[in-house]
Amino acid sequence: MPGAFDVDTDIRSKGRAPDRTIGELAARRHGVVTRRQLLCMGLSSGAIQRRVERGLLHCVHRGVYAVGHPQLSLRGRWLAAVLACGPGAVLSHRSAAALWDLATVPASRIEVSVARRVRGPARVVLHLSRALEADSASQAGIPVTTPNRTLVDLAAVVTARRLRRAVERAERLQLLDVAAIERLCTGGRHGTGMLRSILSQYDQSIVWTRSELERSFLELGASAGLPVPLVNVQVAGWEVDMLWCEERLVVELDGYAYHRTRAAFERDRRRDADLQLAGYRVL
């Protein structure tokens, strides 16, 4: 992802006041800027240091600053850690799983993968990994391992129970590609046996995706003159497919692509019971 964090050309060319320009850049980068970006804006080393002394910039890691105040969001801390590890670094393992919404992890632990040996910042766990470029993506503006690579990396550092939950979550979010994961499970990577065992429950031939099922259902409802429901919203602690609030009616689209495991079946039964106790009719 060359140039992903360069200063935008239009900002460089408009001659705006430096502090306004810095603020605009930080607003798009979770409150984080790098020394390189500041130098590209035309600031000197002395100007950067004066802003640090005045409390306009706060050093998070070497060469990485928080703008305005030192308190960064979790995504800001993730991005700062990645930027501090140099070009080609990506968020990975448990931190990547949290960014993709596949798992929850302690906010204090940040994991980053790099393709070459570097000296990482304090409190950042580094993983040396080859061929990262092909397995890298960007999520919320943060360089990160792809969902499939994240699951492979996760298999090496979590229990089977946590890995199974992450795989189920990836399927629900339509991020799971069984064939792609199989291609990554090479070279004797630790945990790949456990991951293959979990993936054996999934049928690679299924092509009827959740989004297609939802789209078909909405088209069917519109043709019948039904009011448009809310889609994929939280009710009584569960995410439901379709909701008509006034009628207190929930419709779940039980496509086989998502409901083909015993765990998913049992989870659906718990969901239905909780919704009915909360006064909703579930179809």
PDB file of C-alpha atoms in Angstrom:
ATOM      1  CA  MET A   1       0.000   0.000   0.000  1.00  0.00           C
ATOM      2  CA  PRO A   2       2.588   2.573  -1.046  1.00  0.00           C
ATOM      3  CA  GLY A   3       1.613   6.134  -0.308  1.00  0.00           C
ATOM      4  CA  ALA A   4      -1.358   5.191   1.850  1.00  0.00           C
ATOM      5  CA  PHE A   5      -0.265   7.624   4.552  1.00  0.00           C
ATOM      6  CA  ASP A   6       1.328  10.375   2.466  1.00  0.00           C
ATOM      7  CA  VAL A   7       0.042  13.889   2.934  1.00  0.00           C
ATOM      8  CA  ASP A   8      -2.730  14.603   0.435  1.00  0.00           C
ATOM      9  CA  THR A   9      -1.574  16.572  -2.593  1.00  0.00           C
ATOM     10  CA  ASP A  10      -4.418  19.095  -2.319  1.00  0.00           C
ATOM     11  CA  ILE A  11      -3.458  19.923   1.275  1.00  0.00           C
ATOM     12  CA  ARG A  12       0.192  20.460   0.298  1.00  0.00           C
ATOM     13  CA  SER A  13      -0.743  22.729  -2.571  1.00  0.00           C
ATOM     14  CA  LYS A  14      -3.316  25.034  -0.971  1.00  0.00           C
ATOM     15  CA  GLY A  15      -0.922  26.836   1.358  1.00  0.00           C
ATOM     16  CA  ARG A  16      -3.180  26.587   4.391  1.00  0.00           C
ATOM     17  CA  ALA A  17      -2.010  27.451   7.883  1.00  0.00           C
ATOM     18  CA  PRO A  18       0.139  24.547   9.121  1.00  0.00           C
ATOM     19  CA  ASP A  19      -1.840  23.845  12.285  1.00  0.00           C
ATOM     20  CA  ARG A  20      -5.137  23.748  10.365  1.00  0.00           C
ATOM     21  CA  THR A  21      -3.559  21.398   7.826  1.00  0.00           C
ATOM     22  CA  ILE A  22      -2.233  19.161  10.582  1.00  0.00           C
ATOM     23  CA  GLY A  23      -5.686  19.045  12.176  1.00  0.00           C
ATOM     24  CA  GLU A  24      -7.341  18.106   8.900  1.00  0.00           C
ATOM     25  CA  LEU A  25      -4.870  15.293   8.334  1.00  0.00           C
ATOM     26  CA  ALA A  26      -5.214  14.006  11.898  1.00  0.00           C
ATOM     27  CA  ALA A  27      -8.999  14.010  11.612  1.00  0.00           C
ATOM     28  CA  ARG A  28      -8.704  11.454   8.816  1.00  0.00           C
ATOM     29  CA  ARG A  29      -6.043   9.412  10.617  1.00  0.00           C
ATOM     30  CA  HIS A  30      -7.631   8.750  14.034  1.00  0.00           C
ATOM     31  CA  GLY A  31      -5.781  11.742  15.514  1.00  0.00           C
ATOM     32  CA  VAL A  32      -2.332  10.511  14.449  1.00  0.00           C
ATOM     33  CA  VAL A  33       0.378  12.067  12.257  1.00  0.00           C
ATOM     34  CA  THR A  34       3.978  11.071  11.575  1.00  0.00           C
ATOM     35  CA  ARG A  35       7.134  13.141  11.586  1.00  0.00           C
ATOM     36  CA  ARG A  36       7.532  12.408   7.877  1.00  0.00           C
ATOM     37  CA  GLN A  37       4.087  13.830   7.148  1.00  0.00           C
ATOM     38  CA  LEU A  38       4.869  16.971   9.140  1.00  0.00           C
ATOM     39  CA  LEU A  39       8.110  17.472   7.254  1.00  0.00           C
ATOM     40  CA  CYS A  40       6.227  17.013   3.958  1.00  0.00           C
ATOM     41  CA  MET A  41       3.932  19.865   5.025  1.00  0.00           C
ATOM     42  CA  GLY A  42       6.983  22.116   5.220  1.00  0.00           C
ATOM     43  CA  LEU A  43       7.493  22.103   8.985  1.00  0.00           C
ATOM     44  CA  SER A  44      11.097  22.105  10.160  1.00  0.00           C
ATOM     45  CA  SER A  45      12.421  19.937  12.965  1.00  0.00           C
ATOM     46  CA  GLY A  46      12.416  23.035  15.157  1.00  0.00           C
ATOM     47  CA  ALA A  47       8.788  23.806  14.323  1.00  0.00           C
ATOM     48  CA  ILE A  48       7.788  20.252  15.244  1.00  0.00           C
ATOM     49  CA  GLN A  49       9.657  20.497  18.547  1.00  0.00           C
ATOM     50  CA  ARG A  50       8.014  23.837  19.392  1.00  0.00           C
ATOM     51  CA  ARG A  51       4.582  22.292  18.840  1.00  0.00           C
ATOM     52  CA  VAL A  52       5.517  19.441  21.148  1.00  0.00           C
ATOM     53  CA  GLU A  53       6.607  21.938  23.833  1.00  0.00           C
ATOM     54  CA  ARG A  54       3.363  23.909  23.436  1.00  0.00           C
ATOM     55  CA  GLY A  55       1.244  20.761  23.792  1.00  0.00           C
ATOM     56  CA  LEU A  56      -0.045  20.839  20.210  1.00  0.00           C
ATOM     57  CA  LEU A  57       1.693  17.541  19.418  1.00  0.00           C
ATOM     58  CA  HIS A  58       2.174  14.623  21.799  1.00  0.00           C
ATOM     59  CA  CYS A  59       4.745  11.928  21.072  1.00  0.00           C
ATOM     60  CA  VAL A  60       3.106   8.486  21.072  1.00  0.00           C
ATOM     61  CA  HIS A  61       6.033   6.563  19.601  1.00  0.00           C
ATOM     62  CA  ARG A  62       9.249   7.699  18.010  1.00  0.00           C
ATOM     63  CA  GLY A  63       8.269   9.722  14.951  1.00  0.00           C
ATOM     64  CA  VAL A  64       4.517   9.365  15.610  1.00  0.00           C
ATOM     65  CA  TYR A  65       2.398  12.058  17.265  1.00  0.00           C
ATOM     66  CA  ALA A  66      -1.107  12.536  18.613  1.00  0.00           C
ATOM     67  CA  VAL A  67      -2.570  15.894  17.616  1.00  0.00           C
ATOM     68  CA  GLY A  68      -4.161  18.222  20.152  1.00  0.00           C
ATOM     69  CA  HIS A  69      -4.264  15.878  23.123  1.00  0.00           C
ATOM     70  CA  PRO A  70      -2.495  12.664  24.173  1.00  0.00           C
ATOM     71  CA  GLN A  71      -5.631  10.511  24.506  1.00  0.00           C
ATOM     72  CA  LEU A  72      -6.085   8.402  21.380  1.00  0.00           C
ATOM     73  CA  SER A  73      -8.935   6.049  20.577  1.00  0.00           C
ATOM     74  CA  LEU A  74      -8.149   2.365  20.305  1.00  0.00           C
ATOM     75  CA  ARG A  75      -7.986   2.702  16.525  1.00  0.00           C
ATOM     76  CA  GLY A  76      -5.654   5.635  16.956  1.00  0.00           C
ATOM     77  CA  ARG A  77      -3.349   3.551  19.131  1.00  0.00           C
ATOM     78  CA  TRP A  78      -3.459   0.718  16.580  1.00  0.00           C
ATOM     79  CA  LEU A  79      -2.543   3.060  13.745  1.00  0.00           C
ATOM     80  CA  ALA A  80       0.199   4.734  15.783  1.00  0.00           C
ATOM     81  CA  ALA A  81       1.753   1.341  16.554  1.00  0.00           C
ATOM     82  CA  VAL A  82       1.686   0.283  12.896  1.00  0.00           C
ATOM     83  CA  LEU A  83       3.217   3.555  11.704  1.00  0.00           C
ATOM     84  CA  ALA A  84       5.941   3.340  14.354  1.00  0.00           C
ATOM     85  CA  CYS A  85       7.025  -0.051  12.958  1.00  0.00           C
ATOM     86  CA  GLY A  86       7.848   1.371   9.548  1.00  0.00           C
ATOM     87  CA  PRO A  87       6.756   0.818   5.936  1.00  0.00           C
ATOM     88  CA  GLY A  88       4.996  -2.466   5.245  1.00  0.00           C
ATOM     89  CA  ALA A  89       3.983  -3.063   8.862  1.00  0.00           C
ATOM     90  CA  VAL A  90       0.387  -4.216   9.451  1.00  0.00           C
ATOM     91  CA  LEU A  91      -1.847  -4.796  12.434  1.00  0.00           C
ATOM     92  CA  SER A  92      -2.106  -8.564  12.975  1.00  0.00           C
ATOM     93  CA  HIS A  93      -3.091 -11.523  15.153  1.00  0.00           C
ATOM     94  CA  ARG A  94      -5.439 -10.623  18.046  1.00  0.00           C
ATOM     95  CA  SER A  95      -5.390  -6.892  17.283  1.00  0.00           C
ATOM     96  CA  ALA A  96      -6.334  -7.536  13.648  1.00  0.00           C
ATOM     97  CA  ALA A  97      -9.129  -9.849  14.789  1.00  0.00           C
ATOM     98  CA  ALA A  98     -10.489  -7.035  16.969  1.00  0.00           C
ATOM     99  CA  LEU A  99     -10.291  -4.511  14.106  1.00  0.00           C
ATOM    100  CA  TRP A 100     -12.190  -6.890  11.783  1.00  0.00           C
ATOM    101  CA  ASP A 101     -14.714  -7.441  14.623  1.00  0.00           C
ATOM    102  CA  LEU A 102     -13.871 -11.139  14.818  1.00  0.00           C
ATOM    103  CA  ALA A 103     -12.889 -11.121  18.499  1.00  0.00           C
ATOM    104  CA  THR A 104     -12.360  -8.891  21.514  1.00  0.00           C
ATOM    105  CA  VAL A 105      -8.914  -8.422  23.030  1.00  0.00           C
ATOM    106  CA  PRO A 106      -7.374  -6.371  25.855  1.00  0.00           C
ATOM    107  CA  ALA A 107      -6.826  -2.834  24.571  1.00  0.00           C
ATOM    108  CA  SER A 108      -3.362  -2.785  26.159  1.00  0.00           C
ATOM    109  CA  ARG A 109      -2.015  -5.520  23.850  1.00  0.00           C
ATOM    110  CA  ILE A 110      -1.180  -4.408  20.309  1.00  0.00           C
ATOM    111  CA  GLU A 111       0.221  -6.905  17.797  1.00  0.00           C
ATOM    112  CA  VAL A 112       1.933  -5.889  14.559  1.00  0.00           C
ATOM    113  CA  SER A 113       3.511  -8.008  11.815  1.00  0.00           C
ATOM    114  CA  VAL A 114       6.575  -6.856   9.893  1.00  0.00           C
ATOM    115  CA  ALA A 115       8.393  -8.357   6.913  1.00  0.00           C
ATOM    116  CA  ARG A 116      11.854  -7.464   8.236  1.00  0.00           C
ATOM    117  CA  ARG A 117      13.450  -7.194  11.636  1.00  0.00           C
ATOM    118  CA  VAL A 118      12.841  -3.801  13.207  1.00  0.00           C
ATOM    119  CA  ARG A 119      12.999  -2.377  16.679  1.00  0.00           C
ATOM    120  CA  GLY A 120       9.391  -1.920  17.646  1.00  0.00           C
ATOM    121  CA  PRO A 121       8.019   0.517  20.199  1.00  0.00           C
ATOM    122  CA  ALA A 122       7.466  -0.472  23.797  1.00  0.00           C
ATOM    123  CA  ARG A 123       4.278  -2.407  24.578  1.00  0.00           C
ATOM    124  CA  VAL A 124       3.876  -3.497  20.953  1.00  0.00           C
ATOM    125  CA  VAL A 125       4.242  -7.229  20.210  1.00  0.00           C
ATOM    126  CA  LEU A 126       6.073  -7.761  16.915  1.00  0.00           C
ATOM    127  CA  HIS A 127       5.702 -10.799  14.648  1.00  0.00           C
ATOM    128  CA  LEU A 128       8.219 -11.388  11.861  1.00  0.00           C
ATOM    129  CA  SER A 129       6.361 -12.706   8.829  1.00  0.00           C
ATOM    130  CA  ARG A 130       7.178 -13.211   5.171  1.00  0.00           C
ATOM    131  CA  ALA A 131       4.952 -12.407   2.167  1.00  0.00           C
ATOM    132  CA  LEU A 132       2.888  -9.881   4.092  1.00  0.00           C
ATOM    133  CA  GLU A 133       2.102  -7.684   1.103  1.00  0.00           C
ATOM    134  CA  ALA A 134      -0.184 -10.268  -0.525  1.00  0.00           C
ATOM    135  CA  ASP A 135      -2.051 -10.760   2.763  1.00  0.00           C
ATOM    136  CA  SER A 136      -2.482  -7.086   3.659  1.00  0.00           C
ATOM    137  CA  ALA A 137      -5.542  -4.869   3.468  1.00  0.00           C
ATOM    138  CA  SER A 138      -6.806  -1.587   4.878  1.00  0.00           C
ATOM    139  CA  GLN A 139      -9.672  -1.387   7.334  1.00  0.00           C
ATOM    140  CA  ALA A 140     -10.804   1.975   8.738  1.00  0.00           C
ATOM    141  CA  GLY A 141      -7.618   3.458   7.269  1.00  0.00           C
ATOM    142  CA  ILE A 142      -5.366   1.063   9.203  1.00  0.00           C
ATOM    143  CA  PRO A 143      -3.013  -1.374   7.417  1.00  0.00           C
ATOM    144  CA  VAL A 144      -4.022  -4.833   8.620  1.00  0.00           C
ATOM    145  CA  THR A 145      -3.784  -8.484   7.637  1.00  0.00           C
ATOM    146  CA  THR A 146      -6.682  -9.739   5.533  1.00  0.00           C
ATOM    147  CA  PRO A 147      -9.483 -11.525   7.416  1.00  0.00           C
ATOM    148  CA  ASN A 148      -8.318 -14.929   6.140  1.00  0.00           C
ATOM    149  CA  ARG A 149      -4.691 -14.299   7.084  1.00  0.00           C
ATOM    150  CA  THR A 150      -5.888 -12.978  10.440  1.00  0.00           C
ATOM    151  CA  LEU A 151      -7.665 -16.282  11.157  1.00  0.00           C
ATOM    152  CA  VAL A 152      -4.528 -18.248  10.223  1.00  0.00           C
ATOM    153  CA  ASP A 153      -2.397 -16.071  12.528  1.00  0.00           C
ATOM    154  CA  LEU A 154      -5.030 -16.264  15.259  1.00  0.00           C
ATOM    155  CA  ALA A 155      -4.908 -20.063  15.186  1.00  0.00           C
ATOM    156  CA  ALA A 156      -1.340 -19.914  16.489  1.00  0.00           C
ATOM    157  CA  VAL A 157      -2.119 -17.819  19.565  1.00  0.00           C
ATOM    158  CA  VAL A 158      -5.635 -18.606  20.842  1.00  0.00           C
ATOM    159  CA  THR A 159      -7.579 -21.600  22.122  1.00  0.00           C
ATOM    160  CA  ALA A 160      -9.764 -23.743  19.890  1.00  0.00           C
ATOM    161  CA  ARG A 161     -12.874 -22.249  21.484  1.00  0.00           C
ATOM    162  CA  ARG A 162     -11.835 -18.677  20.707  1.00  0.00           C
ATOM    163  CA  LEU A 163     -10.770 -19.631  17.200  1.00  0.00           C
ATOM    164  CA  ARG A 164     -14.107 -21.320  16.510  1.00  0.00           C
ATOM    165  CA  ARG A 165     -15.948 -18.183  17.626  1.00  0.00           C
ATOM    166  CA  ALA A 166     -13.774 -16.039  15.348  1.00  0.00           C
ATOM    167  CA  VAL A 167     -14.444 -18.322  12.374  1.00  0.00           C
ATOM    168  CA  GLU A 168     -18.200 -18.212  13.025  1.00  0.00           C
ATOM    169  CA  ARG A 169     -18.050 -14.434  13.300  1.00  0.00           C
ATOM    170  CA  ALA A 170     -16.095 -14.198  10.036  1.00  0.00           C
ATOM    171  CA  GLU A 171     -18.748 -16.272   8.323  1.00  0.00           C
ATOM    172  CA  ARG A 172     -21.531 -14.083   9.658  1.00  0.00           C
ATOM    173  CA  LEU A 173     -19.739 -10.947   8.443  1.00  0.00           C
ATOM    174  CA  GLN A 174     -19.168 -12.595   5.035  1.00  0.00           C
ATOM    175  CA  LEU A 175     -15.387 -12.431   5.506  1.00  0.00           C
ATOM    176  CA  LEU A 176     -14.739 -16.179   5.501  1.00  0.00           C
ATOM    177  CA  ASP A 177     -13.098 -17.754   2.442  1.00  0.00           C
ATOM    178  CA  VAL A 178     -12.384 -21.400   3.240  1.00  0.00           C
ATOM    179  CA  ALA A 179     -10.430 -22.045   0.044  1.00  0.00           C
ATOM    180  CA  ALA A 180      -8.206 -19.002   0.617  1.00  0.00           C
ATOM    181  CA  ILE A 181      -7.473 -20.085   4.182  1.00  0.00           C
ATOM    182  CA  GLU A 182      -6.563 -23.579   3.005  1.00  0.00           C
ATOM    183  CA  ARG A 183      -3.997 -22.035   0.650  1.00  0.00           C
ATOM    184  CA  LEU A 184      -2.477 -20.137   3.572  1.00  0.00           C
ATOM    185  CA  CYS A 185      -2.242 -23.219   5.809  1.00  0.00           C
ATOM    186  CA  THR A 186       1.153 -24.271   4.492  1.00  0.00           C
ATOM    187  CA  GLY A 187       4.680 -24.573   5.774  1.00  0.00           C
ATOM    188  CA  GLY A 188       3.770 -26.201   9.076  1.00  0.00           C
ATOM    189  CA  ARG A 189       2.305 -23.062  10.632  1.00  0.00           C
ATOM    190  CA  HIS A 190       1.394 -23.597  14.267  1.00  0.00           C
ATOM    191  CA  GLY A 191      -2.348 -24.013  14.812  1.00  0.00           C
ATOM    192  CA  THR A 192      -3.256 -24.841  11.220  1.00  0.00           C
ATOM    193  CA  GLY A 193      -4.374 -28.358  12.185  1.00  0.00           C
ATOM    194  CA  MET A 194      -6.853 -26.910  14.670  1.00  0.00           C
ATOM    195  CA  LEU A 195      -8.048 -24.381  12.094  1.00  0.00           C
ATOM    196  CA  ARG A 196      -8.523 -27.060   9.422  1.00  0.00           C
ATOM    197  CA  SER A 197     -10.565 -29.113  11.874  1.00  0.00           C
ATOM    198  CA  ILE A 198     -12.899 -26.172  12.494  1.00  0.00           C
ATOM    199  CA  LEU A 199     -13.180 -25.396   8.782  1.00  0.00           C
ATOM    200  CA  SER A 200     -14.101 -29.001   7.999  1.00  0.00           C
ATOM    201  CA  GLN A 201     -17.650 -28.148   9.184  1.00  0.00           C
ATOM    202  CA  TYR A 202     -18.065 -25.618   6.399  1.00  0.00           C
ATOM    203  CA  ASP A 203     -19.267 -26.515   2.921  1.00  0.00           C
ATOM    204  CA  GLN A 204     -17.138 -24.671   0.349  1.00  0.00           C
ATOM    205  CA  SER A 205     -19.752 -25.173  -2.375  1.00  0.00           C
ATOM    206  CA  ILE A 206     -22.290 -22.810  -0.764  1.00  0.00           C
ATOM    207  CA  VAL A 207     -22.706 -19.722  -2.922  1.00  0.00           C
ATOM    208  CA  TRP A 208     -26.025 -18.304  -1.605  1.00  0.00           C
ATOM    209  CA  THR A 209     -24.668 -15.503   0.575  1.00  0.00           C
ATOM    210  CA  ARG A 210     -26.378 -13.670   3.399  1.00  0.00           C
ATOM    211  CA  SER A 211     -26.459 -10.416   1.429  1.00  0.00           C
ATOM    212  CA  GLU A 212     -28.151 -12.089  -1.546  1.00  0.00           C
ATOM    213  CA  LEU A 213     -30.756 -13.647   0.722  1.00  0.00           C
ATOM    214  CA  GLU A 214     -31.482 -10.315   2.407  1.00  0.00           C
ATOM    215  CA  ARG A 215     -31.719  -8.497  -0.922  1.00  0.00           C
ATOM    216  CA  SER A 216     -34.134 -11.109  -2.282  1.00  0.00           C
ATOM    217  CA  PHE A 217     -36.293 -10.881   0.840  1.00  0.00           C
ATOM    218  CA  LEU A 218     -36.447  -7.068   0.679  1.00  0.00           C
ATOM    219  CA  GLU A 219     -37.417  -7.197  -2.998  1.00  0.00           C
ATOM    220  CA  LEU A 220     -40.133  -9.731  -2.182  1.00  0.00           C
ATOM    221  CA  GLY A 221     -41.490  -7.517   0.607  1.00  0.00           C
ATOM    222  CA  ALA A 222     -41.472  -4.431  -1.605  1.00  0.00           C
ATOM    223  CA  SER A 223     -43.383  -6.250  -4.345  1.00  0.00           C
ATOM    224  CA  ALA A 224     -46.016  -7.216  -1.759  1.00  0.00           C
ATOM    225  CA  GLY A 225     -46.351  -3.638  -0.519  1.00  0.00           C
ATOM    226  CA  LEU A 226     -44.896  -4.299   2.936  1.00  0.00           C
ATOM    227  CA  PRO A 227     -43.308  -1.418   4.873  1.00  0.00           C
ATOM    228  CA  VAL A 228     -39.500  -1.421   4.757  1.00  0.00           C
ATOM    229  CA  PRO A 229     -37.999  -3.071   7.864  1.00  0.00           C
ATOM    230  CA  LEU A 230     -34.832  -2.169   9.736  1.00  0.00           C
ATOM    231  CA  VAL A 231     -31.990  -4.476   8.656  1.00  0.00           C
ATOM    232  CA  ASN A 232     -29.262  -6.006  10.843  1.00  0.00           C
ATOM    233  CA  VAL A 233     -30.076  -4.124  14.057  1.00  0.00           C
ATOM    234  CA  GLN A 234     -29.607  -4.972  17.745  1.00  0.00           C
ATOM    235  CA  VAL A 235     -32.640  -6.198  19.694  1.00  0.00           C
ATOM    236  CA  ALA A 236     -32.465  -7.600  23.235  1.00  0.00           C
ATOM    237  CA  GLY A 237     -28.732  -8.174  22.900  1.00  0.00           C
ATOM    238  CA  TRP A 238     -28.937  -9.929  19.499  1.00  0.00           C
ATOM    239  CA  GLU A 239     -28.411  -8.759  15.949  1.00  0.00           C
ATOM    240  CA  VAL A 240     -31.536  -9.597  13.962  1.00  0.00           C
ATOM    241  CA  ASP A 241     -31.951  -9.702  10.192  1.00  0.00           C
ATOM    242  CA  MET A 242     -35.258  -7.828   9.790  1.00  0.00           C
ATOM    243  CA  LEU A 243     -37.211  -5.786  12.349  1.00  0.00           C
ATOM    244  CA  TRP A 244     -40.597  -4.055  12.246  1.00  0.00           C
ATOM    245  CA  CYS A 245     -40.525  -1.991  15.455  1.00  0.00           C
ATOM    246  CA  GLU A 246     -44.178  -1.053  15.855  1.00  0.00           C
ATOM    247  CA  GLU A 247     -45.350  -4.607  15.182  1.00  0.00           C
ATOM    248  CA  ARG A 248     -42.539  -6.013  17.403  1.00  0.00           C
ATOM    249  CA  LEU A 249     -41.868  -8.499  14.622  1.00  0.00           C
ATOM    250  CA  VAL A 250     -38.491 -10.062  13.841  1.00  0.00           C
ATOM    251  CA  VAL A 251     -37.780 -12.098  10.720  1.00  0.00           C
ATOM    252  CA  GLU A 252     -34.635 -14.223  10.563  1.00  0.00           C
ATOM    253  CA  LEU A 253     -33.417 -15.386   7.160  1.00  0.00           C
ATOM    254  CA  ASP A 254     -32.140 -18.882   7.887  1.00  0.00           C
ATOM    255  CA  GLY A 255     -29.945 -19.463   4.861  1.00  0.00           C
ATOM    256  CA  TYR A 256     -27.940 -22.661   4.975  1.00  0.00           C
ATOM    257  CA  ALA A 257     -24.727 -20.741   4.256  1.00  0.00           C
ATOM    258  CA  TYR A 258     -24.849 -19.358   7.814  1.00  0.00           C
ATOM    259  CA  HIS A 259     -26.849 -21.965   9.727  1.00  0.00           C
ATOM    260  CA  ARG A 260     -25.109 -25.181   8.733  1.00  0.00           C
ATOM    261  CA  THR A 261     -23.271 -25.920  12.002  1.00  0.00           C
ATOM    262  CA  ARG A 262     -24.617 -27.292  15.267  1.00  0.00           C
ATOM    263  CA  ALA A 263     -23.220 -24.285  17.144  1.00  0.00           C
ATOM    264  CA  ALA A 264     -25.118 -21.908  14.862  1.00  0.00           C
ATOM    265  CA  PHE A 265     -28.320 -23.931  15.297  1.00  0.00           C
ATOM    266  CA  GLU A 266     -28.063 -23.820  19.091  1.00  0.00           C
ATOM    267  CA  ARG A 267     -27.226 -20.103  19.052  1.00  0.00           C
ATOM    268  CA  ASP A 268     -30.373 -19.434  16.989  1.00  0.00           C
ATOM    269  CA  ARG A 269     -32.528 -21.236  19.530  1.00  0.00           C
ATOM    270  CA  ARG A 270     -31.106 -19.099  22.371  1.00  0.00           C
ATOM    271  CA  ARG A 271     -31.682 -15.948  20.313  1.00  0.00           C
ATOM    272  CA  ASP A 272     -35.301 -16.849  19.565  1.00  0.00           C
ATOM    273  CA  ALA A 273     -36.015 -17.554  23.230  1.00  0.00           C
ATOM    274  CA  ASP A 274     -34.484 -14.253  24.382  1.00  0.00           C
ATOM    275  CA  LEU A 275     -36.429 -12.258  21.770  1.00  0.00           C
ATOM    276  CA  GLN A 276     -39.709 -13.934  22.680  1.00  0.00           C
ATOM    277  CA  LEU A 277     -39.121 -13.170  26.369  1.00  0.00           C
ATOM    278  CA  ALA A 278     -38.568  -9.523  25.353  1.00  0.00           C
ATOM    279  CA  GLY A 279     -41.965  -9.468  23.665  1.00  0.00           C
ATOM    280  CA  TYR A 280     -41.008  -9.990  20.022  1.00  0.00           C
ATOM    281  CA  ARG A 281     -42.537 -12.467  17.609  1.00  0.00           C
ATOM    282  CA  VAL A 282     -39.838 -14.294  15.650  1.00  0.00           C
ATOM    283  CA  LEU A 283     -40.446 -15.780  12.214  1.00  0.00           C
TER     284      LEU A 283
END
